Short mmCIF file of C-alpha atoms and ligand atoms in Angstrom, two decimals:
data_model
loop_
_atom_site.label_atom_id
_atom_site.label_comp_id
_atom_site.label_asym_id
_atom_site.label_seq_id
_atom_site.Cartn_x
_atom_site.Cartn_y
_atom_site.Cartn_z
CA MET A 1 104.60 60.88 114.24
CA LYS A 2 100.94 60.82 115.20
CA LYS A 3 99.93 63.23 117.90
CA PRO A 4 96.52 63.72 119.35
CA PHE A 5 95.57 66.37 116.85
CA GLY A 6 92.39 67.37 118.62
CA LEU A 7 94.28 68.22 121.77
CA LEU A 8 96.89 70.22 119.91
CA PHE A 9 94.19 72.09 118.10
CA ALA A 10 92.35 72.89 121.30
CA THR A 11 95.57 74.11 122.89
CA ALA A 12 96.28 76.32 119.89
CA LEU A 13 92.78 77.75 120.03
CA MET A 14 93.14 78.49 123.71
CA ALA A 15 96.47 80.20 123.11
CA VAL A 16 94.94 82.38 120.44
CA GLY A 17 91.97 83.13 122.63
CA SER A 18 94.04 84.22 125.59
CA LEU A 19 96.28 86.34 123.36
CA ASN A 20 93.28 88.17 122.06
CA ALA A 21 91.94 88.61 125.54
CA GLN A 22 95.19 90.13 126.77
CA ALA A 23 96.14 92.27 123.84
CA GLN A 24 93.90 95.20 123.17
CA ASP A 25 94.49 94.51 119.56
CA ASP A 26 95.53 91.76 117.20
CA ILE A 27 99.08 92.84 116.58
CA PRO A 28 101.44 89.92 115.89
CA GLU A 29 104.41 89.79 118.27
CA ASP A 30 107.05 90.66 115.67
CA MET A 31 105.06 93.66 114.47
CA LYS A 32 104.37 94.74 118.01
CA ALA A 33 108.12 94.73 118.61
CA LEU A 34 108.70 96.97 115.59
CA MET A 35 105.79 99.23 116.48
CA THR A 36 107.18 99.61 119.99
CA LYS A 37 110.78 100.10 118.91
CA HIS A 38 109.81 102.83 116.46
CA THR A 39 107.04 104.24 118.67
CA CYS A 40 104.29 103.74 116.07
CA ILE A 41 102.32 102.01 118.78
CA ALA A 42 101.93 105.27 120.64
CA CYS A 43 99.71 106.56 117.85
CA HIS A 44 98.45 103.60 115.83
CA ARG A 45 96.35 100.51 116.39
CA VAL A 46 95.04 97.95 113.94
CA ASP A 47 91.38 98.60 114.30
CA GLN A 48 90.94 101.76 116.22
CA ARG A 49 91.64 105.43 115.77
CA LEU A 50 94.22 106.73 118.20
CA VAL A 51 96.36 109.78 117.46
CA GLY A 52 96.72 108.42 113.96
CA PRO A 53 94.34 106.39 111.79
CA ALA A 54 93.73 102.67 112.35
CA TYR A 55 96.00 100.63 110.11
CA LYS A 56 92.92 98.96 108.66
CA GLU A 57 91.82 102.38 107.44
CA VAL A 58 95.27 102.95 105.96
CA ALA A 59 95.05 99.56 104.22
CA LYS A 60 91.84 100.70 102.53
CA LYS A 61 93.78 103.36 100.68
CA LYS A 62 95.40 100.58 98.65
CA TYR A 63 98.88 102.04 98.69
CA THR A 64 101.74 99.90 97.46
CA ASP A 65 104.24 98.78 100.11
CA ALA A 66 106.72 101.26 98.66
CA GLN A 67 104.23 104.11 98.94
CA ILE A 68 103.66 103.32 102.60
CA VAL A 69 107.40 103.29 103.24
CA GLU A 70 107.59 106.67 101.55
CA LEU A 71 104.71 107.97 103.69
CA ILE A 72 106.48 106.84 106.86
CA TYR A 73 109.48 108.93 105.80
CA ASN A 74 107.43 111.80 104.40
CA PRO A 75 103.91 111.83 105.80
CA LYS A 76 101.26 113.72 103.90
CA PRO A 77 98.86 115.05 106.52
CA ALA A 78 96.54 116.20 103.73
CA ASN A 79 95.66 112.50 103.26
CA TRP A 80 94.07 112.48 106.72
CA PRO A 81 91.92 115.52 107.32
CA GLY A 82 90.97 115.85 110.94
CA TYR A 83 94.18 114.27 112.23
CA PRO A 84 97.25 116.06 113.54
CA PRO A 85 100.23 115.71 111.19
CA MET A 86 102.45 112.68 111.73
CA ALA A 87 106.12 113.45 112.26
CA ALA A 88 108.45 112.15 109.56
CA MET A 89 110.04 108.94 110.84
CA LYS A 90 113.25 108.92 108.85
CA GLN A 91 115.10 107.02 111.56
CA VAL A 92 113.18 103.82 110.80
CA PRO A 93 115.43 101.46 108.81
CA LYS A 94 114.08 100.68 105.36
CA ASP A 95 113.78 96.97 106.19
CA ASP A 96 111.63 97.66 109.19
CA ALA A 97 109.54 100.22 107.34
CA LEU A 98 108.92 97.70 104.58
CA LYS A 99 107.90 95.00 107.06
CA LEU A 100 105.43 97.38 108.64
CA ALA A 101 104.16 98.43 105.23
CA LYS A 102 103.58 94.83 104.13
CA TRP A 103 101.79 94.07 107.35
CA ILE A 104 99.56 97.13 107.05
CA ASN A 105 98.70 96.17 103.50
CA SER A 106 97.95 92.60 104.55
CA MET A 107 94.94 94.00 106.39
CA GLY A 108 93.50 94.99 103.05
CA GLY A 109 90.88 92.53 101.83
CA LYS A 110 90.59 90.69 105.16
CA ALA A 111 87.45 90.94 107.29
CA PRO A 112 85.16 93.63 105.93
CA ALA A 113 86.37 96.68 107.75
CA LYS A 114 84.02 98.18 110.24
CA LYS A 115 82.13 101.32 109.43
CA LYS A 116 84.20 104.35 110.17
CA ALA A 117 83.39 105.68 113.60
C1 HEC B 201 103.09 110.82 117.27
C2 HEC B 201 102.09 109.99 116.65
C3 HEC B 201 102.48 109.07 115.51
C4 HEC B 201 103.53 108.17 115.47
C5 HEC B 201 104.60 107.93 116.52
C6 HEC B 201 103.40 107.47 114.21
N1 HEC B 201 102.32 107.93 113.51
FE1 HEC B 201 101.71 107.30 111.71
N2 HEC B 201 100.30 108.73 111.65
C7 HEC B 201 100.01 109.60 112.69
C8 HEC B 201 98.99 110.54 112.26
C9 HEC B 201 98.40 111.65 113.12
C10 HEC B 201 98.67 110.20 110.93
C11 HEC B 201 97.65 110.91 110.01
C12 HEC B 201 98.16 112.26 109.57
C13 HEC B 201 99.34 112.17 108.68
O1 HEC B 201 99.43 111.24 107.84
O2 HEC B 201 100.21 113.04 108.80
C14 HEC B 201 99.50 109.06 110.58
C15 HEC B 201 99.48 108.41 109.36
C16 HEC B 201 100.18 107.25 109.07
C17 HEC B 201 100.06 106.50 107.85
C18 HEC B 201 99.16 106.86 106.67
C19 HEC B 201 99.87 107.77 105.70
C20 HEC B 201 98.97 108.31 104.61
O3 HEC B 201 99.27 109.37 104.07
O4 HEC B 201 97.97 107.66 104.27
C21 HEC B 201 100.90 105.44 107.95
C22 HEC B 201 101.15 104.36 106.92
C23 HEC B 201 101.55 105.54 109.24
N3 HEC B 201 101.10 106.63 109.90
C24 HEC B 201 102.46 104.63 109.69
C25 HEC B 201 103.23 104.83 110.84
C26 HEC B 201 104.32 103.97 111.23
C27 HEC B 201 104.75 102.72 110.50
C28 HEC B 201 104.84 104.50 112.36
C29 HEC B 201 106.05 104.02 113.14
C30 HEC B 201 107.27 103.89 112.37
C31 HEC B 201 104.06 105.68 112.69
N4 HEC B 201 103.09 105.83 111.74
C32 HEC B 201 104.26 106.47 113.80
C33 HEC B 201 100.60 109.62 113.92
C34 HEC B 201 101.74 108.91 114.27
#
């Protein structure tokens, strides 16, 4: 099934472009849903300090996925001097916590992180 690939590609690019223009951040839809459901989004963004650290900064700490899950359940404010303490989020199901952890860690090596503001 041959399709005009160029056209498809252009459409895909446009879709990505408009997504980026709308969203203040590059959060994939499924992660945005989890972040919203569990309120993480109130305090965290990918690339920008809010109440809590940018997830890209968290990724730099090179935690394992399991360590991040543990930190969601039992935050260690001492890891983030200058931030208010995060409340323990024990209501987040393990599956969801793990998905968020994997996503946070996926920001690791990608795109040299910006200098800390
Ligand atoms: C009310 C604001 C708030 C909410 C909601 C919140 N966080 Fe945080 N988060 C913080 C702050 C502040 C810190 C830094 C201080 C700390 O770790 O206690 C932090 C730190 C973290 C860290 C780094 C832990 C470490 O020790 O390096 C991770 C990972 C994290 N949050 C994930 C999440 C996830 C996932 C959610 C949603 C399930 C969430 N946070 C919800 C404010 C919040």
